[in-house]
Amino acid sequence: MDVLNLAFVAAVLTSAAPVLYAALGGALCGRAGVFNIALEGQLLCGAFAAVAVSWWSGSPWLGVLAAVVSTAVFSFVLAVGAVAWRADPIIVAVGMNLLALGLTGFIMREALDATGTFAPAGLQGLPDLDAIDGVPVLGAVLGRATVLVPVAVVLAVALSLWLARTSVGLRLRGVGEHPEAATSLGVPVTRYQMATVVVAGALCGLGGAQLSLGTVTAFTENMTAGRGWVAVAAVMLAVNRPLWVLGACLLFGAAEAWGFRLQGIGLPQQLTDAAPYLVTLVVLVLSRIRVRRRLSAADPLAAENAAHPEAVIHPEETR
Amino acid sequence: MTDGTAARSAAGAPPAAELRGITKRFGPVLAVDGVDLVLERGTVHAVVGENGAGKSTLMSVLYGLHRPDAGQVLRDGREVRLSSPLDAIAAGLGMVHQNFRLFGSLTVAENVVYRAEPARFGLVDRSAAERRVEELSARIGLDVDPTARVDTLPLGVRQRVEILKALHRQAEVLILDEPTAVLTPGEVDSLFVVVRRMAEQGTTVALVTHKVREVLEATDRVTVLRDGVVTARLTTAQTTAGEVVEAMIGRGLVPAVNPRGAVSGEPVLEVSGVRMPAAPGASRVQDVSLRVSPGEVVGIAGVSGNGQRELVEAVVGLRTAQAGTVRLRGRDLAGLGVRERRGLGIAYVPEDRPGVGTAAALSVADNLALGHHRTPPIGRRGRLSPRAVRAQAADLVRRLGVKTAGVAVPLSSLSGGNAQKVVLARELHHEAALLVVEQPTQGVDVGAGEEIHRLLLDYRARGGAVLLVSYEISELRALADRVLVMLDGAVTAELDAADATEEVLGAAMVHGGGAHAAGTTTGGGAAR
Ligand SMILES: Nc1ncnc2c1ncn2[C@@H]1O[C@H](COP(=O)(O)OP(=O)(O)O)[C@@H](O)[C@H]1O
Ligand SMILES: [Mg+2]
């Protein structure tokens, strides 16, 4: 393979990683039966905490740790609000997204004395994987990336296996699918769901740290710029399956990396910036159409519903 | 504290499970009142009663879902305190609920072992789980693929998964709450085989039902509940359907039977050469002709999906016939919609009561006013009179003996039989010339079913014409003057009620043809 193409793969992975962390967290929540659309706010929270603590302590690793912990703590809002108190998860999540946006901007102005962008001299980003620069292929793909990039990919595979193969994974799948049944067999549903939401928050923290200490070394107001929403789309597209989430996020990363290239040949930036979102939208619509087709072909009930549209209550909800 | 000796059976062993003096209230409702129930080891014990008799409540107490207000639960002669189903599972109890509690996207094996997984280092041992399912299925004679996704399986198989779930958790007492409600007749038969097999292997089965036939077919002992108290304890081999029914409804059942007799007069309904395209999963209607006279009940027999629904839709105007004519008292109904046809004198009791026949969330009064909302005194110049709606409802509820807490309560709070009476009241009270009725006693208690049959025959006696679609041969024999058999969308036989014996009808429903098929006994008679 020639160097140019490997560089492209590297760019794809780097673009995809933050979204992938958030989407894996979202997929876990979906599996546990909590629809998490707070991913955008959680990513932003992680990105901010990572930069703030890295700058304060001088250690990007402490920044990563801070991102993980603070986003997990932030996720308690969703865990307590939507799971323990049974509030509408959508409303709680919208509140969290607005809170994260407002709060990070506010703290940046008041405590860090910066407006718009915070990138002081001396802010430490995460190091590249220079050690593998010499390794053929792998070095070209990951040599300029942080360790968080390959970890994200490994994590997708690991989560997939964990869900499919372990006792706890099986129970988690059951919790999301039919909480009453899980309860009746003695699985503490609320505890499973709250734990999952918090773990998902920790994953979003990693995603945020990769964004602000890996992809760039800076925090910008609203720097996630919709990546959390793309993650939500990826979760829906993948129907909560980690490997499919990986695929969806790579697609997004490819669109973004391609966008940069197109800028290079003179296309207006506004257009290329929109590319990943456009791709997400198109894929999302196409996949819904396909799912509906397949449902009505395979399932006589769905076919019946198609014949009597007035009786349809979202066929996929019965899956 | 526990006097185990009192409950010892002849063999000397204590019963597998026993309930003593169980009382359970829900607010003002006394659901179960001082009930004793003894489940002897290795028997199939029927717990019967009409809807609302307290069967599910009693079983929920046994399974730890409800704490009783008074009374004791004993397992193998020892008192147990069950504060949740988990305690019940630990005590060797299992329950298959009316609506299954399965994970649709998981496999059969995963469902069976869920939270009791064979595991190594936290990893589920899939092949061990699958072997376990195969071994349990083989033991009770079930055929289940352990790797199938549950949501691809028919309801009968899903029920087996529930049974396997309980067996995997070492249940020695298995409670089946209305297990046959969701099954086809064939599935019911195989369930009973499995139940018998389990009992032979020492499992004790409590079979909840309100169908007398099932009690007699599948059980050893019977406990009958009515309004929360036990009205009879019987040994199946020494009892009769009459005895069970009397204990269930508190009076003898006098089946309503069509007195028959000559029918005269111009036909009310005349269908000739009607064709209809096929709906999904059903036959098209090909060239059907029939007539119904005043004071006559014409029954349409047949296995479900042989064009009965489509024929009815052509008559009541829900769909347009491709060809042929439908005449009501001589008038061609072509081009007329449901509203016009109702206005001309067609009343309709649909098969799908919750979906089409009623608006479950609306009040009883509103349900009784549906379709009459344009006619005074209920509706005048586009305005509805709530007072007239209530007054009419109160009158109908009283006249038909509908059991309801009032006319303002939602229809969904009524039992199946009472909801059906509401539908009949609504359709009959303006004395339409023709009543089209599908499956009038489906999901209805025996007592209420008998009353509904009587209402239909009273309407016939007043000169009403009835087109009756039913999958129950006994119902057709009780009500109809004439029976037409539909097979693959065509009328394949026409019989006088006197000739329409179980055998002849059953054969005609499966093979088509009339008398020549007589003598062939088939299972088609009970098919729906
Ligand atoms: N959870 C509940 N809350 C209030 N009332 C209930 C509840 N469960 C049952 N009931 C009432 O208790 C009575 C018995 O109900 P149930 O045990 O379900 O009867 P069955 O199973 O014999 O049809 C009915 O009047 C029903 O309305
Ligand atoms: Mg019940």
PDB file of N, CA and C in Angstrom, chain B residues 132-186:
ATOM      1  N   ARG B 132     -28.292 -28.478  27.977  1.00  0.00           N
ATOM      2  CA  ARG B 132     -29.272 -28.473  29.063  1.00  0.00           C
ATOM      3  C   ARG B 132     -30.692 -28.354  28.494  1.00  0.00           C
ATOM      4  N   VAL B 133     -30.866 -27.472  27.520  1.00  0.00           N
ATOM      5  CA  VAL B 133     -32.192 -27.299  26.921  1.00  0.00           C
ATOM      6  C   VAL B 133     -32.631 -28.587  26.239  1.00  0.00           C
ATOM      7  N   GLU B 134     -31.704 -29.191  25.514  1.00  0.00           N
ATOM      8  CA  GLU B 134     -32.062 -30.422  24.813  1.00  0.00           C
ATOM      9  C   GLU B 134     -32.445 -31.531  25.786  1.00  0.00           C
ATOM     10  N   GLU B 135     -31.675 -31.605  26.861  1.00  0.00           N
ATOM     11  CA  GLU B 135     -31.921 -32.643  27.851  1.00  0.00           C
ATOM     12  C   GLU B 135     -33.285 -32.439  28.537  1.00  0.00           C
ATOM     13  N   LEU B 136     -33.576 -31.181  28.905  1.00  0.00           N
ATOM     14  CA  LEU B 136     -34.862 -30.917  29.550  1.00  0.00           C
ATOM     15  C   LEU B 136     -36.016 -31.161  28.588  1.00  0.00           C
ATOM     16  N   SER B 137     -35.847 -30.741  27.329  1.00  0.00           N
ATOM     17  CA  SER B 137     -36.923 -30.937  26.352  1.00  0.00           C
ATOM     18  C   SER B 137     -37.182 -32.418  26.151  1.00  0.00           C
ATOM     19  N   ALA B 138     -36.092 -33.165  26.039  1.00  0.00           N
ATOM     20  CA  ALA B 138     -36.259 -34.601  25.804  1.00  0.00           C
ATOM     21  C   ALA B 138     -37.001 -35.247  26.970  1.00  0.00           C
ATOM     22  N   ARG B 139     -36.692 -34.760  28.168  1.00  0.00           N
ATOM     23  CA  ARG B 139     -37.287 -35.380  29.343  1.00  0.00           C
ATOM     24  C   ARG B 139     -38.812 -35.274  29.331  1.00  0.00           C
ATOM     25  N   ILE B 140     -39.340 -34.138  28.877  1.00  0.00           N
ATOM     26  CA  ILE B 140     -40.793 -34.006  28.900  1.00  0.00           C
ATOM     27  C   ILE B 140     -41.397 -34.088  27.503  1.00  0.00           C
ATOM     28  N   GLY B 141     -40.580 -34.507  26.551  1.00  0.00           N
ATOM     29  CA  GLY B 141     -41.130 -34.760  25.224  1.00  0.00           C
ATOM     30  C   GLY B 141     -41.425 -33.511  24.420  1.00  0.00           C
ATOM     31  N   LEU B 142     -40.591 -32.497  24.583  1.00  0.00           N
ATOM     32  CA  LEU B 142     -40.769 -31.287  23.795  1.00  0.00           C
ATOM     33  C   LEU B 142     -39.769 -31.283  22.653  1.00  0.00           C
ATOM     34  N   ASP B 143     -40.120 -30.532  21.627  1.00  0.00           N
ATOM     35  CA  ASP B 143     -39.193 -30.385  20.523  1.00  0.00           C
ATOM     36  C   ASP B 143     -38.908 -28.898  20.361  1.00  0.00           C
ATOM     37  N   VAL B 144     -37.757 -28.463  20.865  1.00  0.00           N
ATOM     38  CA  VAL B 144     -37.415 -27.047  20.805  1.00  0.00           C
ATOM     39  C   VAL B 144     -35.980 -26.912  20.335  1.00  0.00           C
ATOM     40  N   ASP B 145     -35.749 -26.001  19.384  1.00  0.00           N
ATOM     41  CA  ASP B 145     -34.395 -25.747  18.908  1.00  0.00           C
ATOM     42  C   ASP B 145     -33.734 -24.728  19.838  1.00  0.00           C
ATOM     43  N   PRO B 146     -32.690 -25.144  20.573  1.00  0.00           N
ATOM     44  CA  PRO B 146     -32.116 -24.228  21.568  1.00  0.00           C
ATOM     45  C   PRO B 146     -31.454 -23.005  20.966  1.00  0.00           C
ATOM     46  N   THR B 147     -31.112 -23.045  19.671  1.00  0.00           N
ATOM     47  CA  THR B 147     -30.398 -21.910  19.087  1.00  0.00           C
ATOM     48  C   THR B 147     -31.326 -20.920  18.386  1.00  0.00           C
ATOM     49  N   ALA B 148     -32.622 -21.206  18.362  1.00  0.00           N
ATOM     50  CA  ALA B 148     -33.547 -20.309  17.668  1.00  0.00           C
ATOM     51  C   ALA B 148     -33.751 -19.031  18.466  1.00  0.00           C
ATOM     52  N   ARG B 149     -33.882 -17.920  17.762  1.00  0.00           N
ATOM     53  CA  ARG B 149     -34.239 -16.663  18.427  1.00  0.00           C
ATOM     54  C   ARG B 149     -35.700 -16.741  18.841  1.00  0.00           C
ATOM     55  N   VAL B 150     -35.995 -16.331  20.061  1.00  0.00           N
ATOM     56  CA  VAL B 150     -37.346 -16.519  20.586  1.00  0.00           C
ATOM     57  C   VAL B 150     -38.403 -15.759  19.778  1.00  0.00           C
ATOM     58  N   ASP B 151     -38.057 -14.565  19.275  1.00  0.00           N
ATOM     59  CA  ASP B 151     -39.111 -13.817  18.583  1.00  0.00           C
ATOM     60  C   ASP B 151     -39.432 -14.368  17.195  1.00  0.00           C
ATOM     61  N   THR B 152     -38.716 -15.415  16.780  1.00  0.00           N
ATOM     62  CA  THR B 152     -39.093 -16.047  15.525  1.00  0.00           C
ATOM     63  C   THR B 152     -40.026 -17.233  15.768  1.00  0.00           C
ATOM     64  N   LEU B 153     -40.329 -17.530  17.022  1.00  0.00           N
ATOM     65  CA  LEU B 153     -41.075 -18.751  17.338  1.00  0.00           C
ATOM     66  C   LEU B 153     -42.561 -18.458  17.527  1.00  0.00           C
ATOM     67  N   PRO B 154     -43.423 -19.397  17.169  1.00  0.00           N
ATOM     68  CA  PRO B 154     -44.845 -19.228  17.440  1.00  0.00           C
ATOM     69  C   PRO B 154     -45.131 -19.272  18.946  1.00  0.00           C
ATOM     70  N   LEU B 155     -46.290 -18.748  19.322  1.00  0.00           N
ATOM     71  CA  LEU B 155     -46.602 -18.616  20.750  1.00  0.00           C
ATOM     72  C   LEU B 155     -46.531 -19.938  21.499  1.00  0.00           C
ATOM     73  N   GLY B 156     -46.973 -21.019  20.835  1.00  0.00           N
ATOM     74  CA  GLY B 156     -46.967 -22.310  21.500  1.00  0.00           C
ATOM     75  C   GLY B 156     -45.561 -22.727  21.899  1.00  0.00           C
ATOM     76  N   VAL B 157     -44.592 -22.434  21.032  1.00  0.00           N
ATOM     77  CA  VAL B 157     -43.210 -22.808  21.338  1.00  0.00           C
ATOM     78  C   VAL B 157     -42.638 -21.894  22.408  1.00  0.00           C
ATOM     79  N   ARG B 158     -43.024 -20.615  22.359  1.00  0.00           N
ATOM     80  CA  ARG B 158     -42.542 -19.696  23.395  1.00  0.00           C
ATOM     81  C   ARG B 158     -43.001 -20.170  24.760  1.00  0.00           C
ATOM     82  N   GLN B 159     -44.210 -20.692  24.816  1.00  0.00           N
ATOM     83  CA  GLN B 159     -44.704 -21.202  26.089  1.00  0.00           C
ATOM     84  C   GLN B 159     -43.828 -22.355  26.588  1.00  0.00           C
ATOM     85  N   ARG B 160     -43.397 -23.190  25.648  1.00  0.00           N
ATOM     86  CA  ARG B 160     -42.510 -24.289  26.038  1.00  0.00           C
ATOM     87  C   ARG B 160     -41.216 -23.750  26.620  1.00  0.00           C
ATOM     88  N   VAL B 161     -40.725 -22.653  26.037  1.00  0.00           N
ATOM     89  CA  VAL B 161     -39.504 -22.053  26.571  1.00  0.00           C
ATOM     90  C   VAL B 161     -39.733 -21.629  28.019  1.00  0.00           C
ATOM     91  N   GLU B 162     -40.902 -21.059  28.283  1.00  0.00           N
ATOM     92  CA  GLU B 162     -41.227 -20.670  29.668  1.00  0.00           C
ATOM     93  C   GLU B 162     -41.223 -21.893  30.587  1.00  0.00           C
ATOM     94  N   ILE B 163     -41.774 -22.980  30.103  1.00  0.00           N
ATOM     95  CA  ILE B 163     -41.803 -24.197  30.923  1.00  0.00           C
ATOM     96  C   ILE B 163     -40.375 -24.688  31.179  1.00  0.00           C
ATOM     97  N   LEU B 164     -39.561 -24.667  30.120  1.00  0.00           N
ATOM     98  CA  LEU B 164     -38.169 -25.102  30.277  1.00  0.00           C
ATOM     99  C   LEU B 164     -37.417 -24.219  31.260  1.00  0.00           C
ATOM    100  N   LYS B 165     -37.734 -22.916  31.206  1.00  0.00           N
ATOM    101  CA  LYS B 165     -37.112 -21.980  32.142  1.00  0.00           C
ATOM    102  C   LYS B 165     -37.363 -22.419  33.582  1.00  0.00           C
ATOM    103  N   ALA B 166     -38.617 -22.751  33.853  1.00  0.00           N
ATOM    104  CA  ALA B 166     -38.968 -23.169  35.221  1.00  0.00           C
ATOM    105  C   ALA B 166     -38.272 -24.482  35.571  1.00  0.00           C
ATOM    106  N   LEU B 167     -38.247 -25.416  34.615  1.00  0.00           N
ATOM    107  CA  LEU B 167     -37.625 -26.714  34.902  1.00  0.00           C
ATOM    108  C   LEU B 167     -36.117 -26.567  35.132  1.00  0.00           C
ATOM    109  N   HIS B 168     -35.486 -25.677  34.365  1.00  0.00           N
ATOM    110  CA  HIS B 168     -34.053 -25.453  34.543  1.00  0.00           C
ATOM    111  C   HIS B 168     -33.760 -24.975  35.963  1.00  0.00           C
ATOM    112  N   ARG B 169     -34.701 -24.256  36.534  1.00  0.00           N
ATOM    113  CA  ARG B 169     -34.530 -23.771  37.915  1.00  0.00           C
ATOM    114  C   ARG B 169     -35.067 -24.766  38.925  1.00  0.00           C
ATOM    115  N   GLN B 170     -35.197 -26.005  38.491  1.00  0.00           N
ATOM    116  CA  GLN B 170     -35.576 -27.119  39.374  1.00  0.00           C
ATOM    117  C   GLN B 170     -36.962 -26.951  39.973  1.00  0.00           C
ATOM    118  N   ALA B 171     -37.908 -26.381  39.220  1.00  0.00           N
ATOM    119  CA  ALA B 171     -39.256 -26.224  39.772  1.00  0.00           C
ATOM    120  C   ALA B 171     -39.887 -27.593  39.977  1.00  0.00           C
ATOM    121  N   GLU B 172     -40.460 -27.797  41.165  1.00  0.00           N
ATOM    122  CA  GLU B 172     -41.194 -29.029  41.428  1.00  0.00           C
ATOM    123  C   GLU B 172     -42.687 -28.780  41.392  1.00  0.00           C
ATOM    124  N   VAL B 173     -43.045 -27.512  41.544  1.00  0.00           N
ATOM    125  CA  VAL B 173     -44.451 -27.133  41.424  1.00  0.00           C
ATOM    126  C   VAL B 173     -44.527 -26.080  40.329  1.00  0.00           C
ATOM    127  N   LEU B 174     -45.298 -26.383  39.293  1.00  0.00           N
ATOM    128  CA  LEU B 174     -45.346 -25.483  38.146  1.00  0.00           C
ATOM    129  C   LEU B 174     -46.754 -24.911  38.018  1.00  0.00           C
ATOM    130  N   ILE B 175     -46.833 -23.588  38.013  1.00  0.00           N
ATOM    131  CA  ILE B 175     -48.128 -22.918  37.888  1.00  0.00           C
ATOM    132  C   ILE B 175     -48.277 -22.434  36.451  1.00  0.00           C
ATOM    133  N   LEU B 176     -49.343 -22.831  35.794  1.00  0.00           N
ATOM    134  CA  LEU B 176     -49.606 -22.374  34.431  1.00  0.00           C
ATOM    135  C   LEU B 176     -50.863 -21.520  34.464  1.00  0.00           C
ATOM    136  N   ASP B 177     -50.721 -20.196  34.269  1.00  0.00           N
ATOM    137  CA  ASP B 177     -51.876 -19.307  34.348  1.00  0.00           C
ATOM    138  C   ASP B 177     -52.500 -19.159  32.963  1.00  0.00           C
ATOM    139  N   GLU B 178     -53.683 -19.712  32.802  1.00  0.00           N
ATOM    140  CA  GLU B 178     -54.416 -19.674  31.526  1.00  0.00           C
ATOM    141  C   GLU B 178     -53.499 -19.997  30.347  1.00  0.00           C
ATOM    142  N   PRO B 179     -52.847 -21.145  30.382  1.00  0.00           N
ATOM    143  CA  PRO B 179     -51.848 -21.436  29.344  1.00  0.00           C
ATOM    144  C   PRO B 179     -52.466 -21.626  27.962  1.00  0.00           C
ATOM    145  N   THR B 180     -53.733 -21.968  27.894  1.00  0.00           N
ATOM    146  CA  THR B 180     -54.305 -22.301  26.585  1.00  0.00           C
ATOM    147  C   THR B 180     -54.858 -21.086  25.867  1.00  0.00           C
ATOM    148  N   ALA B 181     -54.913 -19.933  26.573  1.00  0.00           N
ATOM    149  CA  ALA B 181     -55.562 -18.762  25.970  1.00  0.00           C
ATOM    150  C   ALA B 181     -54.889 -18.353  24.665  1.00  0.00           C
ATOM    151  N   VAL B 182     -53.580 -18.579  24.549  1.00  0.00           N
ATOM    152  CA  VAL B 182     -52.870 -18.095  23.365  1.00  0.00           C
ATOM    153  C   VAL B 182     -52.596 -19.211  22.354  1.00  0.00           C
ATOM    154  N   LEU B 183     -53.103 -20.392  22.616  1.00  0.00           N
ATOM    155  CA  LEU B 183     -52.712 -21.537  21.789  1.00  0.00           C
ATOM    156  C   LEU B 183     -53.780 -21.923  20.766  1.00  0.00           C
ATOM    157  N   THR B 184     -53.328 -22.512  19.669  1.00  0.00           N
ATOM    158  CA  THR B 184     -54.252 -23.110  18.712  1.00  0.00           C
ATOM    159  C   THR B 184     -54.675 -24.472  19.272  1.00  0.00           C
ATOM    160  N   PRO B 185     -55.783 -25.017  18.786  1.00  0.00           N
ATOM    161  CA  PRO B 185     -56.246 -26.294  19.350  1.00  0.00           C
ATOM    162  C   PRO B 185     -55.179 -27.385  19.305  1.00  0.00           C
ATOM    163  N   GLY B 186     -54.407 -27.432  18.232  1.00  0.00           N
ATOM    164  CA  GLY B 186     -53.354 -28.445  18.148  1.00  0.00           C
ATOM    165  C   GLY B 186     -52.309 -28.244  19.234  1.00  0.00           C
TER     166      GLY B 186
END
